[in-house]
């Protein structure tokens, strides 16, 4: 059952609280607030983006990308690298302009866990609902991000700066039944995708290496994963694009988009109204994830924000350094946490959602990252010594929690990202303009952006170039690797709407 429906069907939660969550899901998420909690990742800003650029806003662009996270960076890079070069270099306007409401990469990407990990858990669920072929295609899509992102970092010389590294994830389960269920999911994954799952292995309590320091776990599933500094990855890419395409690419921070209109007598189909002026564009791409339905009202009730919480913590003095060896996922009776260790030693722990108010329901529909959830804070602050065991963890020298912050994810009601051209039924904007172009969306990564954003962005940019007939013939136009469930369609728009009302009887049968 998709994430939101599971919580909204929980009859142990008062119907009034569930209805309030639905009301938030259908509310306008607004524009990101200037005031935020302080993410560890962004405390040392990229020198090129440390101060507001203050550059004049271009009056026009071929493509305006709203949002400067990993999705926007992927789209911009693909558009600039894969488009056929214009016959003349005397173009009067940039090809691609990114607009960001706050500082560059200050949203979900600059606040996430930096964990590139796909477990074996999703295959069985996907296969049960959509069949084996869709399950295989979707998991291959997600697994490909490890190779793709580490490859981009290496290609651009960003490996050391972004601390990009491959590790082995340790997915730890606590309790006999959760472990039994996990083994069955792994069995199905290995049976359905034997080549891709070859590196996955298991450890029960008797075979668990002492170096794992997870003696409290009933069992562990291990497999390939990766980790990097997400803010440095994105800002490094954007800085390189600005250097390589100085006349064709612009990045504008502190430029909030307030509304979008259409031009009826211009080759530039859209008018993008911002806090710093108006920019005309042929195409507009919405990469604002949890805020997407502010400018695309027809996506309310289909894509919705969820607040999550992350922390940077100091390891205990007995815990062995494992930054280049392992990352972790801890699955409890209810909920899970995720963890990487930085080369500098910090333990980057996120999660605690199910331990939040009303089992996490209070964080549904929240598009703010300016405050912490006390219950999540309590859980995250004490989780590591309990999971690894106090004898293995030891004492913490200095501040146990170096930073604690929140961020906003975006989930969809059908659990898939939304990638593609938006129909006018959801934008509520007329298509009568004379100019060629469209509005596009690339959003709703369900908290798994590190194994979905980059290739979703690459796919969308390729779609746009194909529509315009400007894809470089040397570039790969094949998009058969994109799961069709991610694509935007009128049929999906109609099917994905969440019911607006809940009650104790009806909701139990949804």
Coordinates of C-alpha atoms in Angstrom, one line a residue:
X1 CA 0.0 0.0 0.0
X2 CA 1.4 3.5 -0.9
X3 CA 2.9 5.5 1.9
X4 CA 0.1 8.1 2.5
X5 CA -2.7 5.6 2.2
X6 CA -1.1 3.4 4.8
X7 CA -1.1 6.2 7.4
X8 CA -4.5 7.5 6.4
X9 CA -6.0 4.0 6.8
X10 CA -4.6 3.6 10.3
X11 CA -7.8 3.4 12.4
X12 CA -5.8 3.7 15.6
X13 CA -5.3 7.4 14.7
X14 CA -8.3 9.7 15.3
X15 CA -10.3 10.5 12.2
X16 CA -9.9 14.2 12.9
X17 CA -6.1 14.0 12.7
X18 CA -6.3 12.0 9.5
X19 CA -8.6 14.5 7.9
X20 CA -6.3 17.3 8.9
X21 CA -3.5 15.5 7.1
X22 CA -5.6 15.2 4.0
X23 CA -6.4 18.9 4.2
X24 CA -2.7 19.7 4.4
X25 CA -2.0 17.4 1.4
X26 CA -4.5 19.4 -0.7
X27 CA -3.3 22.8 0.6
X28 CA -1.0 25.1 -1.3
X29 CA 2.6 24.3 -0.2
X30 CA 3.7 27.8 -0.9
X31 CA 7.2 29.0 -1.7
X32 CA 10.2 27.8 0.4
X33 CA 10.6 30.0 3.5
X34 CA 13.8 32.1 4.0
X35 CA 14.2 30.9 7.6
X36 CA 15.4 27.2 7.8
X37 CA 17.0 24.8 10.1
X38 CA 20.8 24.6 9.5
X39 CA 21.9 21.6 7.4
X40 CA 25.3 20.3 8.1
X41 CA 25.9 19.8 4.3
X42 CA 25.4 23.6 3.6
X43 CA 27.3 25.1 6.5
X44 CA 30.4 25.4 4.3
X45 CA 29.0 26.9 1.1
X46 CA 30.6 26.6 -2.3
X47 CA 32.7 29.7 -2.8
X48 CA 30.9 30.5 -6.1
X49 CA 27.5 30.4 -4.4
X50 CA 28.4 31.6 -0.9
X51 CA 27.0 35.0 -1.6
X52 CA 23.9 36.0 -3.6
X53 CA 25.1 36.5 -7.2
X54 CA 23.0 39.6 -7.7
X55 CA 23.4 39.2 -11.5
X56 CA 20.6 40.8 -13.6
X57 CA 17.8 38.4 -14.5
X58 CA 17.8 37.6 -18.1
X59 CA 14.6 38.7 -19.9
X60 CA 14.3 35.4 -21.8
X61 CA 15.6 31.9 -22.1
X62 CA 14.8 28.8 -24.1
X63 CA 14.3 26.7 -20.9
X64 CA 13.6 27.9 -17.3
X65 CA 14.3 25.3 -14.6
X66 CA 12.7 26.0 -11.3
X67 CA 14.8 24.4 -8.5
X68 CA 18.5 24.0 -8.1
X69 CA 18.8 20.5 -6.5
X70 CA 20.1 17.3 -8.0
X71 CA 17.2 17.1 -10.5
X72 CA 17.7 20.6 -11.8
X73 CA 21.4 20.0 -12.1
X74 CA 20.9 16.8 -14.0
X75 CA 18.4 18.4 -16.4
X76 CA 20.6 21.4 -17.0
X77 CA 23.7 19.2 -17.7
X78 CA 21.8 17.0 -20.2
X79 CA 20.2 20.0 -22.0
X80 CA 23.5 21.7 -22.5
X81 CA 25.6 18.6 -23.3
X82 CA 23.1 16.7 -25.5
X83 CA 21.5 19.5 -27.6
X84 CA 22.5 20.1 -31.2
X85 CA 24.8 23.1 -31.3
X86 CA 23.1 26.2 -32.9
X87 CA 24.2 27.3 -36.3
X88 CA 25.2 30.7 -34.9
X89 CA 26.8 31.4 -31.6
X90 CA 25.2 34.9 -31.5
X91 CA 22.2 33.8 -29.5
X92 CA 20.8 36.8 -27.7
X93 CA 19.5 34.9 -24.6
X94 CA 20.8 32.0 -22.6
X95 CA 19.6 28.5 -23.5
X96 CA 19.0 27.4 -19.9
X97 CA 18.3 29.4 -16.7
X98 CA 17.9 27.9 -13.2
X99 CA 15.8 29.9 -10.7
X100 CA 16.1 29.1 -7.0
X101 CA 13.9 30.7 -4.3
X102 CA 16.7 30.6 -1.7
X103 CA 20.4 29.8 -1.8
X104 CA 21.6 27.3 -4.4
X105 CA 20.9 23.7 -3.4
X106 CA 19.2 24.8 -0.2
X107 CA 16.2 22.5 -0.5
X108 CA 15.8 18.7 -0.3
X109 CA 19.1 17.8 -2.0
X110 CA 21.1 20.0 0.4
X111 CA 19.3 18.5 3.4
X112 CA 19.2 14.7 2.5
X113 CA 21.2 11.8 3.7
X114 CA 23.7 11.6 0.8
X115 CA 23.0 7.8 0.7
X116 CA 23.0 6.1 -2.8
X117 CA 21.3 2.8 -1.8
X118 CA 18.7 0.5 -3.2
X119 CA 17.8 -2.5 -1.1
X120 CA 16.2 -5.8 -2.1
X121 CA 12.9 -4.9 -0.4
X122 CA 11.2 -3.1 -3.3
X123 CA 11.3 -5.9 -5.9
X124 CA 8.6 -8.2 -4.3
X125 CA 6.2 -5.3 -3.7
X126 CA 6.5 -4.0 -7.2
X127 CA 6.2 -7.5 -8.7
X128 CA 3.0 -8.2 -6.7
X129 CA 1.3 -5.0 -8.0
X130 CA 2.8 -4.4 -11.5
X131 CA 4.3 -7.8 -12.5
X132 CA 7.9 -9.0 -12.7
X133 CA 8.9 -7.1 -15.8
X134 CA 7.9 -3.7 -14.3
X135 CA 9.7 -4.7 -11.1
X136 CA 12.9 -5.5 -12.9
X137 CA 12.8 -2.4 -15.0
X138 CA 12.2 -0.2 -12.0
X139 CA 14.9 -1.8 -9.8
X140 CA 17.4 -1.6 -12.7
X141 CA 16.6 2.1 -13.1
X142 CA 17.2 2.7 -9.4
X143 CA 20.4 0.5 -9.2
X144 CA 21.9 2.4 -12.1
X145 CA 22.3 5.6 -10.1
X146 CA 25.2 4.2 -8.1
X147 CA 27.3 3.8 -11.2
X148 CA 26.0 6.9 -12.9
X149 CA 26.5 9.4 -10.1
X150 CA 30.0 8.1 -9.1
X151 CA 30.9 8.2 -12.7
X152 CA 29.8 11.8 -13.1
X153 CA 31.8 12.8 -10.0
X154 CA 34.9 11.1 -11.5
X155 CA 34.4 12.6 -14.9
X156 CA 34.2 16.1 -13.5
X157 CA 37.1 15.6 -11.1
X158 CA 34.7 15.9 -8.1
X159 CA 35.3 12.6 -6.4
X160 CA 37.6 13.9 -3.7
X161 CA 35.7 17.1 -3.1
X162 CA 32.3 15.4 -2.9
X163 CA 33.7 12.4 -1.0
X164 CA 32.0 10.1 -3.5
X165 CA 32.7 6.5 -2.6
X166 CA 31.3 3.0 -3.0
X167 CA 30.6 1.0 0.1
X168 CA 28.7 -2.1 1.2
X169 CA 25.4 -1.3 2.9
X170 CA 24.3 -3.3 5.9
X171 CA 20.6 -3.5 6.2
X172 CA 20.0 -4.6 9.8
X173 CA 16.7 -6.2 11.0
X174 CA 15.6 -6.5 14.6
X175 CA 13.2 -9.3 15.5
X176 CA 12.6 -12.8 14.1
X177 CA 9.5 -12.0 12.0
X178 CA 11.0 -8.9 10.3
X179 CA 14.1 -11.0 9.5
X180 CA 12.1 -13.8 8.1
X181 CA 10.1 -11.4 5.9
X182 CA 13.3 -9.8 4.7
X183 CA 14.8 -13.1 3.7
X184 CA 11.7 -13.9 1.7
X185 CA 11.9 -10.6 -0.1
X186 CA 15.6 -11.2 -0.8
X187 CA 14.8 -14.7 -2.2
X188 CA 12.4 -13.2 -4.6
X189 CA 14.8 -10.5 -5.7
X190 CA 17.6 -13.0 -6.3
X191 CA 15.2 -15.3 -8.2
X192 CA 13.8 -12.4 -10.3
X193 CA 17.1 -10.5 -10.9
X194 CA 19.9 -13.0 -10.5
X195 CA 22.6 -10.9 -12.2
X196 CA 21.8 -7.7 -10.4
X197 CA 21.5 -9.4 -7.0
X198 CA 24.7 -11.4 -7.3
X199 CA 26.6 -9.2 -4.8
X200 CA 23.8 -9.3 -2.1
X201 CA 24.5 -11.6 0.8
X202 CA 23.1 -12.3 4.3
X203 CA 24.4 -12.7 7.8
X204 CA 22.5 -14.2 10.7
X205 CA 23.4 -13.6 14.3
X206 CA 25.8 -16.6 14.3
X207 CA 27.7 -15.5 11.1
X208 CA 27.8 -11.8 11.7
X209 CA 31.3 -10.4 11.7
X210 CA 32.3 -8.7 14.9
X211 CA 33.6 -5.7 12.9
X212 CA 30.0 -4.8 12.0
X213 CA 29.3 -4.0 15.7
X214 CA 25.6 -5.0 15.2
X215 CA 25.2 -7.8 17.7
X216 CA 21.8 -6.5 18.6
X217 CA 20.5 -7.3 15.1
X218 CA 18.7 -10.5 14.3
X219 CA 20.2 -10.5 10.8
X220 CA 21.8 -8.4 8.1
X221 CA 21.4 -8.2 4.3
X222 CA 24.4 -6.6 2.6
X223 CA 24.9 -5.2 -0.9
X224 CA 26.5 -2.5 -2.9
X225 CA 25.8 1.2 -2.2
X226 CA 27.4 4.6 -2.3
X227 CA 27.6 7.9 -0.5
X228 CA 28.6 11.4 -1.3
X229 CA 28.2 15.0 -0.1
X230 CA 25.0 16.0 -2.0
X231 CA 25.4 19.8 -1.8
X232 CA 29.0 19.6 -3.0
X233 CA 28.0 17.3 -5.8
X234 CA 25.3 19.7 -7.2
X235 CA 27.2 22.9 -6.7
X236 CA 30.3 21.4 -8.3
X237 CA 28.3 20.4 -11.3
X238 CA 26.6 23.8 -11.6
X239 CA 30.0 25.6 -11.3
X240 CA 31.4 23.5 -14.1
X241 CA 28.4 24.2 -16.3
X242 CA 28.8 27.9 -15.7
X243 CA 32.4 27.7 -16.7
X244 CA 31.8 25.6 -19.8
X245 CA 28.7 27.4 -21.0
X246 CA 29.2 31.1 -19.9
X247 CA 26.8 32.5 -22.6
X248 CA 24.3 29.7 -22.5
X249 CA 23.7 29.0 -18.8
X250 CA 22.7 31.1 -15.9
X251 CA 21.9 30.3 -12.2
X252 CA 19.8 32.8 -10.2
X253 CA 19.6 32.4 -6.5
X254 CA 17.1 34.2 -4.2
X255 CA 14.7 34.4 -7.2
X256 CA 11.4 33.0 -6.1
X257 CA 8.9 32.2 -8.9
X258 CA 5.5 33.6 -7.8
X259 CA 3.4 32.7 -10.8
X260 CA 3.4 31.6 -14.4
X261 CA 1.5 33.1 -17.3
X262 CA 1.4 32.7 -21.1
X263 CA 2.4 34.9 -23.9
X264 CA -0.2 35.1 -26.7
X265 CA 1.9 36.9 -29.3
X266 CA 5.5 35.8 -28.7
X267 CA 7.8 33.0 -29.6
X268 CA 8.4 32.7 -25.9
X269 CA 5.3 30.8 -24.8
X270 CA 5.6 31.5 -21.0
X271 CA 6.0 34.5 -18.7
X272 CA 7.7 33.4 -15.5
X273 CA 7.0 36.0 -12.7
X274 CA 9.7 36.1 -10.0
X275 CA 10.6 38.2 -7.0
X276 CA 13.2 39.9 -9.2
X277 CA 11.3 40.5 -12.4
X278 CA 9.8 38.6 -15.4
X279 CA 11.6 36.1 -17.6
X280 CA 10.0 34.7 -20.8
X281 CA 10.7 31.1 -21.8
X282 CA 9.8 28.5 -24.3
X283 CA 9.8 25.7 -21.8
X284 CA 9.3 25.7 -18.0
X285 CA 10.5 22.7 -15.9
X286 CA 9.2 22.3 -12.4
X287 CA 11.9 20.7 -10.2
X288 CA 10.5 22.0 -6.9
X289 CA 9.5 18.6 -5.5
X290 CA 7.6 19.2 -2.3
X291 CA 6.6 22.7 -3.5
X292 CA 5.6 21.7 -7.0
X293 CA 1.8 22.1 -6.5
X294 CA 2.2 25.8 -5.6
X295 CA 2.7 26.5 -9.3
X296 CA 0.9 23.4 -10.6
X297 CA -2.3 23.3 -8.6
X298 CA -3.7 20.3 -10.5
X299 CA -1.0 18.1 -8.7
X300 CA -2.5 18.8 -5.3
X301 CA -3.7 15.5 -3.8
X302 CA -1.3 13.6 -6.2
X303 CA 2.1 14.9 -5.0
X304 CA 2.4 16.1 -1.4
X305 CA 5.2 17.2 0.9
X306 CA 6.5 15.2 3.9
X307 CA 8.8 16.6 6.5
X308 CA 11.9 14.5 7.4
X309 CA 14.7 14.9 9.8
X310 CA 18.5 14.4 9.6
X311 CA 21.4 14.7 11.9
X312 CA 25.2 14.9 12.0
X313 CA 26.6 13.1 15.1
X314 CA 29.9 12.4 16.8
X315 CA 30.7 8.7 17.0
X316 CA 31.6 7.0 20.2
X317 CA 35.2 6.4 21.0
X318 CA 35.0 2.6 20.6
X319 CA 33.2 2.7 17.3
X320 CA 35.5 1.6 14.4
X321 CA 35.9 4.0 11.5
X322 CA 33.9 2.6 8.6
X323 CA 33.3 5.6 6.2
X324 CA 34.9 3.7 3.2
X325 CA 33.5 0.3 4.1
X326 CA 29.9 0.5 5.1
X327 CA 26.6 2.4 5.2
X328 CA 23.6 1.3 7.1
X329 CA 19.8 0.9 7.1
X330 CA 18.1 0.0 10.4
X331 CA 14.6 -1.6 10.1
X332 CA 12.6 -1.7 13.2
X333 CA 9.2 -3.1 14.1
X334 CA 7.9 0.2 12.8
X335 CA 9.9 2.5 10.7
X336 CA 13.6 2.7 9.8
X337 CA 16.7 4.9 10.0
X338 CA 19.5 5.4 7.5
X339 CA 23.2 6.2 8.2
X340 CA 26.5 6.9 6.5
X341 CA 29.8 7.9 8.0
X342 CA 31.8 10.7 6.5
X343 CA 35.6 10.5 5.9
X344 CA 35.7 13.2 8.6
X345 CA 34.1 10.8 11.0
X346 CA 30.6 12.3 11.4
X347 CA 27.7 9.9 11.5
X348 CA 25.0 11.2 9.2
X349 CA 21.8 9.7 10.6
X350 CA 18.3 10.3 9.3
X351 CA 14.9 8.9 9.9
X352 CA 12.8 8.6 13.0
X353 CA 9.7 9.3 11.0
X354 CA 7.6 6.5 12.4
X355 CA 8.6 7.7 15.9
X356 CA 7.2 11.2 15.1
X357 CA 3.9 12.6 16.3
X358 CA 1.0 10.3 15.4
X359 CA 3.4 7.8 14.0
X360 CA 4.5 10.3 11.4
X361 CA 1.1 11.5 10.3
X362 CA 1.8 15.0 11.7
X363 CA 4.6 15.4 9.1
X364 CA 2.4 14.6 6.1
X365 CA 1.6 17.8 4.1
X366 CA 4.3 19.8 5.8
X367 CA 6.3 21.9 3.4
X368 CA 8.4 23.7 6.0
X369 CA 12.0 23.1 7.0
X370 CA 12.3 25.8 9.6
X371 CA 11.7 23.8 12.8
X372 CA 12.5 20.4 14.3
X373 CA 10.1 17.7 15.4
X374 CA 10.9 17.0 19.1
X375 CA 9.9 13.3 18.9
X376 CA 12.2 12.7 15.9
X377 CA 15.0 14.6 17.7
X378 CA 14.6 12.3 20.8
X379 CA 14.8 9.2 18.7
X380 CA 17.7 10.2 16.5
X381 CA 19.8 11.6 19.4
X382 CA 19.8 8.2 21.1
X383 CA 19.5 5.7 18.3
X384 CA 23.2 5.0 17.5
X385 CA 24.4 3.9 20.9
X386 CA 21.3 1.6 21.3
X387 CA 21.6 0.1 17.8
X388 CA 25.3 -0.6 17.9
X389 CA 25.3 -1.4 21.7
X390 CA 26.8 0.8 24.3
X391 CA 29.8 -1.4 24.8
X392 CA 30.7 -1.1 21.1
X393 CA 29.8 2.6 20.9
X394 CA 31.7 3.9 23.9
X395 CA 31.7 7.5 25.1
X396 CA 31.3 10.5 22.9
X397 CA 34.0 13.2 23.1
X398 CA 32.5 16.6 22.6
X399 CA 29.1 17.5 21.3
X400 CA 27.2 14.3 20.5
X401 CA 24.9 16.0 18.0
X402 CA 26.8 18.4 15.7
X403 CA 23.7 19.4 13.7
X404 CA 20.0 18.5 13.5
X405 CA 17.8 19.7 10.7
X406 CA 14.6 19.1 8.7
X407 CA 13.9 18.9 5.0
X408 CA 10.9 18.4 2.8
X409 CA 10.5 15.3 0.6
X410 CA 7.7 14.9 -1.9
X411 CA 5.7 11.7 -2.2
X412 CA 3.2 10.7 -4.8
X413 CA 0.0 8.8 -4.1
X414 CA 1.0 5.9 -6.5
X415 CA 4.6 5.9 -5.1
X416 CA 6.3 6.7 -8.4
X417 CA 8.0 9.9 -9.5
X418 CA 6.3 12.2 -12.0
X419 CA 8.4 12.8 -15.1
X420 CA 7.2 14.4 -18.3
X421 CA 5.1 17.1 -20.0
X422 CA 2.3 18.5 -18.0
X423 CA -1.2 18.6 -19.5
X424 CA -3.0 22.0 -19.2
X425 CA -5.6 20.2 -17.0
X426 CA -3.1 20.4 -14.1
X427 CA -1.4 23.7 -14.8
X428 CA -4.7 25.6 -15.4
X429 CA -2.8 27.6 -18.1
X430 CA -4.0 28.1 -21.6
X431 CA -2.1 26.4 -24.4
X432 CA -3.2 29.1 -26.9
X433 CA 0.1 30.9 -27.0
X434 CA 1.8 31.0 -30.4
X435 CA 5.2 29.9 -29.2
X436 CA 6.5 26.4 -29.3
X437 CA 7.1 24.9 -25.8
X438 CA 5.6 23.2 -22.8
X439 CA 5.6 22.9 -19.1
X440 CA 7.3 19.9 -17.6
X441 CA 7.6 18.2 -14.2
X442 CA 10.3 16.1 -12.6
X443 CA 9.3 15.5 -8.9
X444 CA 8.0 13.2 -6.2
X445 CA 10.9 10.9 -5.4
X446 CA 9.4 9.5 -2.2
X447 CA 12.4 10.1 0.0
X448 CA 14.6 8.1 -2.4
X449 CA 15.9 10.9 -4.5
X450 CA 19.5 9.6 -4.6
X451 CA 18.4 6.6 -6.6
X452 CA 15.8 8.4 -8.7
X453 CA 16.5 12.1 -9.3
X454 CA 19.6 12.0 -11.6
X455 CA 18.2 9.7 -14.2
X456 CA 14.7 11.1 -14.0
X457 CA 16.3 14.5 -14.9
X458 CA 18.3 13.0 -17.7
X459 CA 15.2 11.4 -19.1
X460 CA 13.1 14.5 -19.0
X461 CA 15.8 16.7 -20.6
X462 CA 16.0 14.1 -23.4
X463 CA 12.2 14.2 -23.9
X464 CA 12.3 18.0 -24.2
X465 CA 15.2 17.9 -26.8
X466 CA 13.4 15.3 -28.8
X467 CA 10.2 17.3 -28.8
X468 CA 12.1 20.4 -30.0
X469 CA 14.0 18.4 -32.6
X470 CA 17.3 19.7 -31.1
X471 CA 18.8 16.5 -29.7
X472 CA 22.3 16.0 -30.9
X473 CA 22.3 13.0 -33.3
X474 CA 25.3 11.6 -31.4
X475 CA 23.2 11.5 -28.2
X476 CA 21.2 8.5 -27.2
X477 CA 17.5 9.1 -27.9
X478 CA 16.4 5.7 -26.5
X479 CA 14.2 6.2 -23.4
X480 CA 13.0 2.6 -23.1
X481 CA 14.9 2.3 -19.8
X482 CA 12.4 4.7 -18.1
X483 CA 9.6 2.8 -16.3
X484 CA 6.3 3.9 -17.9
X485 CA 4.7 4.2 -14.4
X486 CA 6.8 7.4 -13.9
X487 CA 5.5 9.1 -17.0
X488 CA 2.9 11.9 -16.9
X489 CA -0.4 11.2 -18.6
X490 CA -4.0 12.4 -18.3
X491 CA -4.9 8.8 -17.2
X492 CA -2.5 8.9 -14.4
X493 CA -3.7 12.4 -13.3
X494 CA -7.2 11.0 -13.0
X495 CA -6.2 7.8 -11.2
X496 CA -3.8 9.3 -8.7
X497 CA -6.1 11.7 -6.9
X498 CA -6.3 11.0 -3.2
X499 CA -9.8 11.0 -1.6
X500 CA -10.5 14.3 0.0
X501 CA -12.3 13.0 3.0
X502 CA -11.7 10.2 5.5
X503 CA -13.9 8.5 8.1
X504 CA -13.5 5.6 10.4
X505 CA -15.6 3.3 8.3
X506 CA -15.1 4.2 4.7
X507 CA -11.4 4.8 5.0
X508 CA -10.8 1.3 6.2
X509 CA -11.8 -0.1 2.8
X510 CA -9.9 2.4 0.5

